[in-house]
XYZ file of N, CA and C in Angstrom:
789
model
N 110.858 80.083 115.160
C 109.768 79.132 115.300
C 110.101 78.143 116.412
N 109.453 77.822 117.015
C 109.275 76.731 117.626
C 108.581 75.259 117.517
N 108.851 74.661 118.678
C 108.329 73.318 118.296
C 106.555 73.520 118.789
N 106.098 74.251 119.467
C 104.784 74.510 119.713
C 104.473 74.949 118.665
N 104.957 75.769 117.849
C 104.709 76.906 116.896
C 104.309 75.883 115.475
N 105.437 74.431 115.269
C 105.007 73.976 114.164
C 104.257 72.631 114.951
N 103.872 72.540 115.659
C 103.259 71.352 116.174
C 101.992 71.777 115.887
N 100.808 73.151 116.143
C 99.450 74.137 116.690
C 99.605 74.418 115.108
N 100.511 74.502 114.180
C 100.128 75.600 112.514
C 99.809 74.074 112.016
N 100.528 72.820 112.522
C 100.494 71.634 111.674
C 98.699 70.654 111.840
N 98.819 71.400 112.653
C 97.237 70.492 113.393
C 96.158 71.120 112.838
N 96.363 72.407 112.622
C 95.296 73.279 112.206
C 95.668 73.553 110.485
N 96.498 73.058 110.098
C 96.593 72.965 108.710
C 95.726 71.602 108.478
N 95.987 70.520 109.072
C 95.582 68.923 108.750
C 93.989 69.192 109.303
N 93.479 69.898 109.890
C 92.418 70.210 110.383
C 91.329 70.881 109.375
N 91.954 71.778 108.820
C 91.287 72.491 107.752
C 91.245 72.695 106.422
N 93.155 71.762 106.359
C 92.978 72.066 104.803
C 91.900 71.530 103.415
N 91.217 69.862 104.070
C 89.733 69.117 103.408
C 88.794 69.799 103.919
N 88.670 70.722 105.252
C 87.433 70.966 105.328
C 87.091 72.334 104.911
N 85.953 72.733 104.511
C 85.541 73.887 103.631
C 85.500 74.810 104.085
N 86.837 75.517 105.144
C 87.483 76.733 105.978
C 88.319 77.339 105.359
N 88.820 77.066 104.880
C 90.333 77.811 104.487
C 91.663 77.322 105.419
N 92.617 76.189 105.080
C 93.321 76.616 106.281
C 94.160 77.483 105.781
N 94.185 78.081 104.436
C 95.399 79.670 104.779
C 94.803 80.543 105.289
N 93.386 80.940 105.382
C 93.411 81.842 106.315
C 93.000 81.801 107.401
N 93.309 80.542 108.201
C 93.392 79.696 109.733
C 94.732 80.192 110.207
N 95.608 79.577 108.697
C 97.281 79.992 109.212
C 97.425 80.971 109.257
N 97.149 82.169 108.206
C 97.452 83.662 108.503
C 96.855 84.081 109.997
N 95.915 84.192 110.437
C 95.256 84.516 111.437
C 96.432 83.468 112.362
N 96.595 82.844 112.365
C 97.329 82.194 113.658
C 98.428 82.430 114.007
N 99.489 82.761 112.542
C 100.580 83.118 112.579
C 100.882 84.682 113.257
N 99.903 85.036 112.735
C 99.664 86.471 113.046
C 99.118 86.805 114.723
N 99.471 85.682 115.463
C 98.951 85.585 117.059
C 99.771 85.029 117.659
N 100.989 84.399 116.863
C 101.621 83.966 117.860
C 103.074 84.939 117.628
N 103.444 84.913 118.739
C 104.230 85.824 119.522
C 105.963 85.201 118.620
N 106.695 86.346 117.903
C 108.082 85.596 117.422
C 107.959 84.770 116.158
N 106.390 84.635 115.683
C 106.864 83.485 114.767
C 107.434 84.171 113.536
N 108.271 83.404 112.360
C 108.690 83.702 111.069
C 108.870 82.410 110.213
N 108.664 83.118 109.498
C 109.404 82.138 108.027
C 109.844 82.650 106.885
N 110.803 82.118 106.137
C 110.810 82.645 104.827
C 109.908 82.793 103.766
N 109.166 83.623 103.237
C 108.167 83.592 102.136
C 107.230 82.975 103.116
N 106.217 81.817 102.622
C 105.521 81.319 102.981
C 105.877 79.704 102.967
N 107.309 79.462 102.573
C 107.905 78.134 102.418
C 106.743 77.140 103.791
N 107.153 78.094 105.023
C 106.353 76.426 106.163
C 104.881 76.356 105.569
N 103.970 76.856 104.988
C 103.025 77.111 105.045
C 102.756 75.992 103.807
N 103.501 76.344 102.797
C 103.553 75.317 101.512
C 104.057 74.127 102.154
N 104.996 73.468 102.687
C 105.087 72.358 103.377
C 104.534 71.933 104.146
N 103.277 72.614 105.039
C 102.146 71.899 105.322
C 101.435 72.003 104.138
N 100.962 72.127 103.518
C 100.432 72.100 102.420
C 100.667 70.989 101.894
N 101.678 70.526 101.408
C 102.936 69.582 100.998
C 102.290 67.878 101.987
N 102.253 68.488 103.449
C 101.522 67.132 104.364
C 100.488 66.783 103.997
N 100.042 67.382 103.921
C 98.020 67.318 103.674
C 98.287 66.616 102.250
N 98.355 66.824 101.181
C 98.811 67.006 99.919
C 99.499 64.901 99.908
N 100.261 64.450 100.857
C 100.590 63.416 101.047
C 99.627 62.897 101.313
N 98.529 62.955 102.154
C 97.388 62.034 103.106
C 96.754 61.841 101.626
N 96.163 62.755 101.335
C 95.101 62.506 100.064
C 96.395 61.649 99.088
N 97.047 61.780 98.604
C 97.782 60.623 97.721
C 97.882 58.982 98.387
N 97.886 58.875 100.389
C 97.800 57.784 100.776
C 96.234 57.255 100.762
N 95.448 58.633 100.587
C 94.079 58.144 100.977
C 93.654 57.421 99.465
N 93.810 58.360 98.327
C 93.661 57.911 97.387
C 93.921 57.500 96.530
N 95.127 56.359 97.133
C 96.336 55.800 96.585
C 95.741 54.749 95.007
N 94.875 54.044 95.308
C 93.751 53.507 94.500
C 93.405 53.585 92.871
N 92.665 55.117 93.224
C 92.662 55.934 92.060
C 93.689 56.826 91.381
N 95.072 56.922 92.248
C 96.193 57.419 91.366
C 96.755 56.651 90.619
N 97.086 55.177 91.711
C 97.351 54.310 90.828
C 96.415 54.198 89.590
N 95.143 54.259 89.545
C 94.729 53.375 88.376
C 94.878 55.126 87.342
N 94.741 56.224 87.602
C 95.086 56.922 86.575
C 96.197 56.955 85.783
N 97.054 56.748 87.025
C 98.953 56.892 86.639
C 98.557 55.749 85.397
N 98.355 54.554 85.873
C 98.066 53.662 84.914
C 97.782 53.385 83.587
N 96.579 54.080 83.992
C 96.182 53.904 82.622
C 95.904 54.180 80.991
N 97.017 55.180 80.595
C 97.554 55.365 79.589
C 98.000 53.579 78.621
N 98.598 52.869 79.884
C 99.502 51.541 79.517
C 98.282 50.559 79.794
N 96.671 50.669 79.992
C 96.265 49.727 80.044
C 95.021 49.211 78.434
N 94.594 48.450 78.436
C 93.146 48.570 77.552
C 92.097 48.157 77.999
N 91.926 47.404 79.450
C 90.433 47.566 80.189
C 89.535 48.355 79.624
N 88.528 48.003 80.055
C 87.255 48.991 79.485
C 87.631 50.084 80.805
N 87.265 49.983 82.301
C 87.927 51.296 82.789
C 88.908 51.807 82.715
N 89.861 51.644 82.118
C 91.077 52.564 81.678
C 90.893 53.532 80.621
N 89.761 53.455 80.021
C 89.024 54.150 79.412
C 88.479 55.567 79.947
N 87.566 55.366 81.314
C 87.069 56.281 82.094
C 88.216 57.199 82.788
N 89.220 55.852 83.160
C 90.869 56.860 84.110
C 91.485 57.840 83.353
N 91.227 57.451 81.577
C 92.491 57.936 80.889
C 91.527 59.215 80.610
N 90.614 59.236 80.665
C 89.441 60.495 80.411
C 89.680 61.534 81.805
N 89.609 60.849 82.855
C 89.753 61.384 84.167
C 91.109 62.062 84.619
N 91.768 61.569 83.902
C 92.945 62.077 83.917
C 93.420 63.394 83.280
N 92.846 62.690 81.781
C 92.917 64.648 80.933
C 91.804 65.704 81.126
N 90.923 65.087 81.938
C 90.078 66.486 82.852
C 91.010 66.999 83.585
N 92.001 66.113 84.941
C 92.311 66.762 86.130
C 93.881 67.626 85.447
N 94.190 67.164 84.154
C 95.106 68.095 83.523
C 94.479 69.313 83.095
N 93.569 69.499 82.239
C 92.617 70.447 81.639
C 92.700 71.015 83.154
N 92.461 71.068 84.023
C 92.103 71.651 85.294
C 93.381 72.426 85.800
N 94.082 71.481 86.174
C 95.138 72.383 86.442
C 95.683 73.373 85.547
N 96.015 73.411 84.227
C 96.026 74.851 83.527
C 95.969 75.898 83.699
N 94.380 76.456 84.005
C 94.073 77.647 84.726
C 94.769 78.338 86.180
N 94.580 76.829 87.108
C 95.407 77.016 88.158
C 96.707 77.364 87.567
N 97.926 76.639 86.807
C 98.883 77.238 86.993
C 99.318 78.682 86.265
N 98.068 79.327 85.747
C 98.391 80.336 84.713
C 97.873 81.443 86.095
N 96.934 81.425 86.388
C 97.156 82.065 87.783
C 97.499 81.940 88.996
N 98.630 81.261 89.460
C 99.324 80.610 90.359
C 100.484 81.868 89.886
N 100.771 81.406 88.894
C 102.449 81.576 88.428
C 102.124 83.309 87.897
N 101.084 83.715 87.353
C 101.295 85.201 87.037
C 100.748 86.063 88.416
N 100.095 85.341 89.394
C 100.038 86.330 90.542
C 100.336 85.954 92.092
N 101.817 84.919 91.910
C 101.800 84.750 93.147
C 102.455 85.780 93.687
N 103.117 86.523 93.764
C 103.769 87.732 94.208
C 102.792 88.277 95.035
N 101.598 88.095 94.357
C 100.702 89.366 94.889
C 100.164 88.880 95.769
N 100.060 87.422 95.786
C 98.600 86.984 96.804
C 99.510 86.483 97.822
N 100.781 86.243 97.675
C 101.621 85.707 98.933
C 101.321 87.317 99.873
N 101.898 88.622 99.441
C 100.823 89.546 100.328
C 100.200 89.750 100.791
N 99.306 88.959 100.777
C 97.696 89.295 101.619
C 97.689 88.489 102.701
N 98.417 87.304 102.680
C 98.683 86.610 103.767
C 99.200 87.695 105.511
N 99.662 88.676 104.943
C 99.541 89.777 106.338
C 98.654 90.633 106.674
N 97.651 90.378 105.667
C 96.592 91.508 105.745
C 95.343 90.817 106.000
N 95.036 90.703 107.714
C 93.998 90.025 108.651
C 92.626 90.326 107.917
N 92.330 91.654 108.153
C 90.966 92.248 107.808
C 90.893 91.453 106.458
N 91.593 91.239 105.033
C 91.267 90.932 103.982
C 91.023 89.006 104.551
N 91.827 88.642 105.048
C 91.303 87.196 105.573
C 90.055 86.812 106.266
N 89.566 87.958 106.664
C 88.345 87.962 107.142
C 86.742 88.010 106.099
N 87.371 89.108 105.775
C 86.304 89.629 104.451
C 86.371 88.143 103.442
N 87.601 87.449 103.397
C 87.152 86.194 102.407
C 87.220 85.138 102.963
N 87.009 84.913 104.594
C 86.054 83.874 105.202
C 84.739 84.277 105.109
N 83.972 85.547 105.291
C 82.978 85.798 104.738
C 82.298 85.677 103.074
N 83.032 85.767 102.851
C 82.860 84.925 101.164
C 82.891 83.684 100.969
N 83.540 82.784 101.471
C 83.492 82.037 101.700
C 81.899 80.916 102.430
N 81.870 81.901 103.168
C 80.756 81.208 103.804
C 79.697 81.532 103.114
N 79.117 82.284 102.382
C 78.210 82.763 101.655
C 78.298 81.397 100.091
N 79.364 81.511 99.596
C 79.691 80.351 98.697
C 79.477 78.964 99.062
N 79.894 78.633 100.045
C 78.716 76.997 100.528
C 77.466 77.261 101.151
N 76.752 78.124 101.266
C 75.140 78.869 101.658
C 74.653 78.285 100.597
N 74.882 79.047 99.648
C 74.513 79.338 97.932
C 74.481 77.443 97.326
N 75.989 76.960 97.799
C 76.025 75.710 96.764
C 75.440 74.644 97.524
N 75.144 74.515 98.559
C 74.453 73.623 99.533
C 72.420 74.119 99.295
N 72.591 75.034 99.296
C 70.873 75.995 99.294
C 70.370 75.185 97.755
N 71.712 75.295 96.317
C 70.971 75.564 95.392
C 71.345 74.669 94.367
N 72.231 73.227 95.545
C 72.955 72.347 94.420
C 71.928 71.564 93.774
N 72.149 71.207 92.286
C 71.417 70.246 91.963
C 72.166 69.277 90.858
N 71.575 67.815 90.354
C 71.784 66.908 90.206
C 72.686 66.105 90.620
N 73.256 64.974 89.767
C 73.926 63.810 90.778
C 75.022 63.053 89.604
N 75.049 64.133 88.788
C 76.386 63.462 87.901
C 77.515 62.827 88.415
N 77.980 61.886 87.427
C 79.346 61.207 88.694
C 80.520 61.394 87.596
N 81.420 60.605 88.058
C 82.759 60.960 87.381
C 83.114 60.577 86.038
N 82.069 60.234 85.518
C 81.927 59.568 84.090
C 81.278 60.760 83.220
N 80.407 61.734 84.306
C 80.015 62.697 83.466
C 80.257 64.028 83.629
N 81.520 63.980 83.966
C 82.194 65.544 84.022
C 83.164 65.637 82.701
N 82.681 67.002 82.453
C 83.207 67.680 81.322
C 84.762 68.810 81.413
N 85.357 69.011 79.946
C 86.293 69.383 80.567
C 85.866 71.204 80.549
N 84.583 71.524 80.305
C 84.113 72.372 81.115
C 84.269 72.776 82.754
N 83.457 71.745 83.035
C 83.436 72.003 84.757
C 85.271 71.764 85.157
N 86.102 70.984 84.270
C 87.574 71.234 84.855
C 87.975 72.157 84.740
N 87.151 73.259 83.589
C 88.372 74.713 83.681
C 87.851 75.234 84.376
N 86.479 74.930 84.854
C 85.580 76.047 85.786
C 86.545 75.742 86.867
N 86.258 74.563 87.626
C 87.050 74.487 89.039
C 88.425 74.449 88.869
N 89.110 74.615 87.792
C 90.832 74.973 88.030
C 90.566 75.913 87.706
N 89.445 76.876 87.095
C 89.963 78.660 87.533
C 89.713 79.056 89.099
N 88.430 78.468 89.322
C 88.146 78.228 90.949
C 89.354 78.709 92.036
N 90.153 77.138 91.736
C 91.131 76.891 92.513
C 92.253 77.660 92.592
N 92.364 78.264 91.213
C 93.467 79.289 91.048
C 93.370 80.357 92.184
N 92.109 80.710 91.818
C 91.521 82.257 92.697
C 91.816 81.914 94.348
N 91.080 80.281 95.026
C 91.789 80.414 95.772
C 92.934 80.358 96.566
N 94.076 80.461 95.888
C 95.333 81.030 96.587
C 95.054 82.325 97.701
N 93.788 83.235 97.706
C 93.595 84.017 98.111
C 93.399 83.851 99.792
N 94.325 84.273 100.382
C 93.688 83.590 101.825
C 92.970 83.897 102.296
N 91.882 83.241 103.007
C 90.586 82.985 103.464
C 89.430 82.844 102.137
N 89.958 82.042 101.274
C 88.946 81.521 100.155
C 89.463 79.846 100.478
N 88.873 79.003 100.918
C 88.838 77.707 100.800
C 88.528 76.918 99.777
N 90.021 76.307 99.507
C 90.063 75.887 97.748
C 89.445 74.658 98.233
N 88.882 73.758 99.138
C 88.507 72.768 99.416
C 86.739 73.379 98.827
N 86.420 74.162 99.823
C 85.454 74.612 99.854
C 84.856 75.169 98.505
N 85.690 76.120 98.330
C 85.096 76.574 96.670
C 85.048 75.626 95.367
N 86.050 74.907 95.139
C 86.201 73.859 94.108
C 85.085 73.375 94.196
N 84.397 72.254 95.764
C 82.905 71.552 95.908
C 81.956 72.287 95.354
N 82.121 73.738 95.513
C 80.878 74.487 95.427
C 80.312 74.073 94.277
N 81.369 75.014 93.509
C 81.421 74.800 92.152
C 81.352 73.977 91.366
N 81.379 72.779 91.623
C 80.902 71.393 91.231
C 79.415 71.313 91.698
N 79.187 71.286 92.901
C 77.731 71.443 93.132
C 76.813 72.134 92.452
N 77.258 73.300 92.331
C 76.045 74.291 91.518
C 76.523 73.246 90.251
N 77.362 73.239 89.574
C 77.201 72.649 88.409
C 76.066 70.956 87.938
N 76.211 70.587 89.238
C 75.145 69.400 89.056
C 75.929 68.258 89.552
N 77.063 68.239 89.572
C 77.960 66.877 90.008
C 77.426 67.060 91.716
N 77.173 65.011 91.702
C 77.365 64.449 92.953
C 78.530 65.433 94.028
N 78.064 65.464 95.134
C 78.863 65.687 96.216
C 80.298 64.831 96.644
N 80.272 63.587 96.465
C 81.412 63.118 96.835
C 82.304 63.006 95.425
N 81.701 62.887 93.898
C 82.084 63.108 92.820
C 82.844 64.971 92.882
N 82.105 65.467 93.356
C 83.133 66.588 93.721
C 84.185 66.655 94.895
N 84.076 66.219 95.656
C 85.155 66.215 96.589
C 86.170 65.484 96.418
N 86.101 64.135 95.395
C 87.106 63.423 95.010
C 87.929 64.099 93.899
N 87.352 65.009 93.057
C 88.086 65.759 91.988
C 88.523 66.759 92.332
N 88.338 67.423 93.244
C 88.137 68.448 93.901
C 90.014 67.952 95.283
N 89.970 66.920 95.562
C 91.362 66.752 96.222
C 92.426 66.146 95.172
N 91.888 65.362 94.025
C 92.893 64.976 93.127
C 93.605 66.294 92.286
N 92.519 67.065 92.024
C 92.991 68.512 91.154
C 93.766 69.622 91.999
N 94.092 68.792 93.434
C 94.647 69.778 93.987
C 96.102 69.565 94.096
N 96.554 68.145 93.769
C 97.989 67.594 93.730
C 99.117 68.663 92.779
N 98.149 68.437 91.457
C 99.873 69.164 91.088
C 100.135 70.626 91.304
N 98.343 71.086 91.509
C 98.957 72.613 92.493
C 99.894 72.850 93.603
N 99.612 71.902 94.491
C 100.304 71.986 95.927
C 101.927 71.462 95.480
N 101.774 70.634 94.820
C 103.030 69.956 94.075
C 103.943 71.046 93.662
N 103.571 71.728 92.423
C 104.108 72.880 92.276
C 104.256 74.140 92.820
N 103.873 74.539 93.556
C 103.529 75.788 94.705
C 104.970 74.985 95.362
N 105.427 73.973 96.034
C 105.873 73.474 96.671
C 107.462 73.529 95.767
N 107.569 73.386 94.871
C 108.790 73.013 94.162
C 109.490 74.892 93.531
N 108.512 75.671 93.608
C 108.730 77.147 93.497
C 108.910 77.917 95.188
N 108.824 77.141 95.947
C 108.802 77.577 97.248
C 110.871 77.039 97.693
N 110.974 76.590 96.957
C 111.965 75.814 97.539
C 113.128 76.982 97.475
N 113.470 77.582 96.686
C 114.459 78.892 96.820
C 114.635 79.316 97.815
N 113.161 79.404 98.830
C 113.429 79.807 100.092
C 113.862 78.918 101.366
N 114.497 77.671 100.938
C 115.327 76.938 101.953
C 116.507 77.343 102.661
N 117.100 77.832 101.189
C 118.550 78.918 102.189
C 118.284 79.639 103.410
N 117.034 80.153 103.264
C 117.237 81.016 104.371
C 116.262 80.548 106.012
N 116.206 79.482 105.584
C 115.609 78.581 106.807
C 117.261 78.084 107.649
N 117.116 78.747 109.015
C 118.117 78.109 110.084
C 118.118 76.690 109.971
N 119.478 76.112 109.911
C 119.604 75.034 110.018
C 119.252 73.830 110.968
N 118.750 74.659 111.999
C 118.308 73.954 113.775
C 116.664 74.098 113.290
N 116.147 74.601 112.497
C 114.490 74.857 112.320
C 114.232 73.682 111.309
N 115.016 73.089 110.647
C 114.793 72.105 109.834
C 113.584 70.667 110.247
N 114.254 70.451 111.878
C 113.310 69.273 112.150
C 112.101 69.735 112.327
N 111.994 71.217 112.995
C 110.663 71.483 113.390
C 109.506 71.960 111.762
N 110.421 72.186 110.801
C 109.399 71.972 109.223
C 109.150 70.811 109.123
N 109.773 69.829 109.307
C 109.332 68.291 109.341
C 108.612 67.515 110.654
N 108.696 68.207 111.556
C 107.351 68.240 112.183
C 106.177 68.443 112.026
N 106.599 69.687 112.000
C 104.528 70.379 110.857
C 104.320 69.516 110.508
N 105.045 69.511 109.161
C 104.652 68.758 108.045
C 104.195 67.224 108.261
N 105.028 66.430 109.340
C 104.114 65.086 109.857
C 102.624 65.365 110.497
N 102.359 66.287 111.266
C 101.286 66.456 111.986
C 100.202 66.975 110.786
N 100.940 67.928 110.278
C 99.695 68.196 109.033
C 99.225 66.902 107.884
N 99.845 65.564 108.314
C 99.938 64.551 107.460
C 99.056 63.859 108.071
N 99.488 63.870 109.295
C 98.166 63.071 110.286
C 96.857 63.165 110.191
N 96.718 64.675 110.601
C 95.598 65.276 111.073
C 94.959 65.109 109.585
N 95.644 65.446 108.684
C 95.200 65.548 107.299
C 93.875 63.973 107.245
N 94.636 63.270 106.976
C 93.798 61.790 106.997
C 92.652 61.845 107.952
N 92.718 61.945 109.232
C 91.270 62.305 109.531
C 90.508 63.057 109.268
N 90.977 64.643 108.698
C 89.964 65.324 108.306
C 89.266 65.203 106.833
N 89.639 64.219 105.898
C 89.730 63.915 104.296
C 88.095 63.132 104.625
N 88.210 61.839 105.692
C 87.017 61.075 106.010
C 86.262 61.852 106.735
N 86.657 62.665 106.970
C 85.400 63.498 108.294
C 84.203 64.180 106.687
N 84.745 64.885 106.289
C 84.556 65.522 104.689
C 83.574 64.842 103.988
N 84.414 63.473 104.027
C 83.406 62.784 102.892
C 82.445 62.289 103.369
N 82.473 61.964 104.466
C 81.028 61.789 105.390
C 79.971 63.029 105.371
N 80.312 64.230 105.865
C 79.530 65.629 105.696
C 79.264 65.671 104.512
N 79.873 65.680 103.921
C 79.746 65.734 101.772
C 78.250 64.876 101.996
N 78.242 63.682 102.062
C 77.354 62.579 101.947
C 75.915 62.909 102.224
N 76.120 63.622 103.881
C 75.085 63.859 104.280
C 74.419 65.052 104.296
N 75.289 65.775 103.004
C 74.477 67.625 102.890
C 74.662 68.377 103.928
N 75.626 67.939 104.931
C 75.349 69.354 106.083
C 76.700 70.585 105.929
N 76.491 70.848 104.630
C 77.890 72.207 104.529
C 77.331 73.316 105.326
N 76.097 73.397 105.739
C 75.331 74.910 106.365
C 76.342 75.322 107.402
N 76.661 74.031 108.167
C 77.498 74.210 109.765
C 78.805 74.977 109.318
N 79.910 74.769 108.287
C 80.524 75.249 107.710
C 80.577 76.722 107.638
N 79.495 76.836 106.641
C 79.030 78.471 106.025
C 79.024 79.018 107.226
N 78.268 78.429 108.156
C 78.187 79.659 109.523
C 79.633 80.000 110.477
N 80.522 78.888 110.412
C 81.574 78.921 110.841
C 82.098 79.832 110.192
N 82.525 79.993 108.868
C 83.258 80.984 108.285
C 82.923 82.319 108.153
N 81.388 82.343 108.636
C 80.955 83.721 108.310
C 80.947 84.132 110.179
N 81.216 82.921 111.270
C 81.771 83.444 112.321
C 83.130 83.975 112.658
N 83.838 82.810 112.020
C 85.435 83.005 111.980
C 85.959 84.557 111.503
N 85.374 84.805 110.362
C 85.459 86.000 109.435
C 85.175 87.184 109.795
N 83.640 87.156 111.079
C 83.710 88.285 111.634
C 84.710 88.883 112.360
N 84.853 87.367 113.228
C 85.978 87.862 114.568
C 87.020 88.083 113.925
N 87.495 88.045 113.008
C 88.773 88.363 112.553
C 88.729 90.228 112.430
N 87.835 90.343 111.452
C 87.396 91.614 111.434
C 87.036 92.571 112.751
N 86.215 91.929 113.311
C 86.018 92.669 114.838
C 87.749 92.750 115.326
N 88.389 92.405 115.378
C 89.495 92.114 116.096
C 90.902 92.842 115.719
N 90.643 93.468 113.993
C 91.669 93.715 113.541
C 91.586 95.047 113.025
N 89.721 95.631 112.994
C 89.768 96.953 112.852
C 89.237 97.643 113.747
């Protein structure tokens, strides 16, 4: 790897991982173009992951605090946090029951272009559908721990690269009736202890990271931290104003050319 190599995966991780693309299958496709690159497992890939994963904890430093919280408080909103909290647990569940029984398999597909393609095309069809056919305006007071197992099975599935867990989680809140930014805020909080854990099972593969490649993982990983924070507000602005269409067409462009390109 190089320092171009994690400087271009880190920008385009912080670039895509809030917006409703996929950036694993930005990174597969990229990795898969540049000339020499490697890694162990998918360790750099989870440590950008890991960056992004930081921005949203600085972005939404606020509301962690007041969840972390509020177990130890008796406010009347510590009420709503301590509720909000055992949704975004209820949520993760699913995620880690299919995280942990099929990562073997889906870390695989990460070499297989044509399948990254075919599920940017799914992808884009899935914000068509939840943008075309969302309805109501529930907020975070009225999510059930229904819609948490729905979108932590969601999220599970996408580990799949070129399924955008940004993207699909919203959907899926959308069709369900929740507000748009009420989904995008649950929708990046429910993504912590995934990336969290993905990240702490990735770590075995440090041994076999060169000891001179070390700064350049902590490169990525700053740039994917950066970029991350601007793309979190870019999001919640688009969220706001209903325009996921631009999205859908991107992925169902991205998805072709991948396909044109690889068969």
């Amino acid at each position: 790897m190089t320092l171009l190599h994690a400087v271009l995966l880190g920008l385009i991780q912080g670039m895509t991982e809030f917006l409703p693309v996929s950036s694993s299958g930005h990174l597969a496709m990229t990795q898969h173009m540049l000339p020499g690159f490697e890694q162990p497992g998918i360790l750099f890939d989870v440590l950008l992951h890991l960056g992004t994963m930081l921005a949203v904890v600085l972005y939404f430093r606020r509301d962690l605090a007041n969840l972390l919280s509020s177990p130890f408080r008796k406010d009347e909103e510590a009420v709503l946090h301590r509720r909000l909290l055992l949704l975004l647990i209820a949520g993760s569940v699913p995620t880690a029951i299919i995280g942990l029984t099929f990562k073997d398999y889906f870390e695989g597909m990460f070499e297989n272009i044509p399948l990254v393609g075919l599920m940017l095309l799914v992808t884009g069809s899935v914000l068509f559908v939840s943008e075309k056919f969302r309805r109501g305006n529930r907020k975070e007071k009225d999510l059930t721990f229904l819609d948490a197992l729905v979108v932590g099975t969601v999220q599970g599935c996408a580990i799949i690269p070129g399924i955008s867990r940004s993207g699909s989680t919203i959907a899926a809140l959308l069709l369900r009736g929740v507000d748009g930014e009420t989904a995008a805020r649950f929708s990046f909080l429910l993504a912590l202890p995934a990336v969290l854990g993905a990240a702490l099972l990735s770590l075995r593969d440090l041994h076999a990271v060169p000891a001179g490649e070390f700064p350049l993982y902590l490169t990525g990983t700053a740039v994917a931290f950066a970029a991350g924070m601007l793309s979190i507000h870019f999001l919640l602005a688009v969220i706001r104003k209903r325009r996921l269409f631009a999205f859908a067409l991107y992925c169902w462009l991205a998805g072709s050319l991948a396909l044109t390109l690889t068969l």
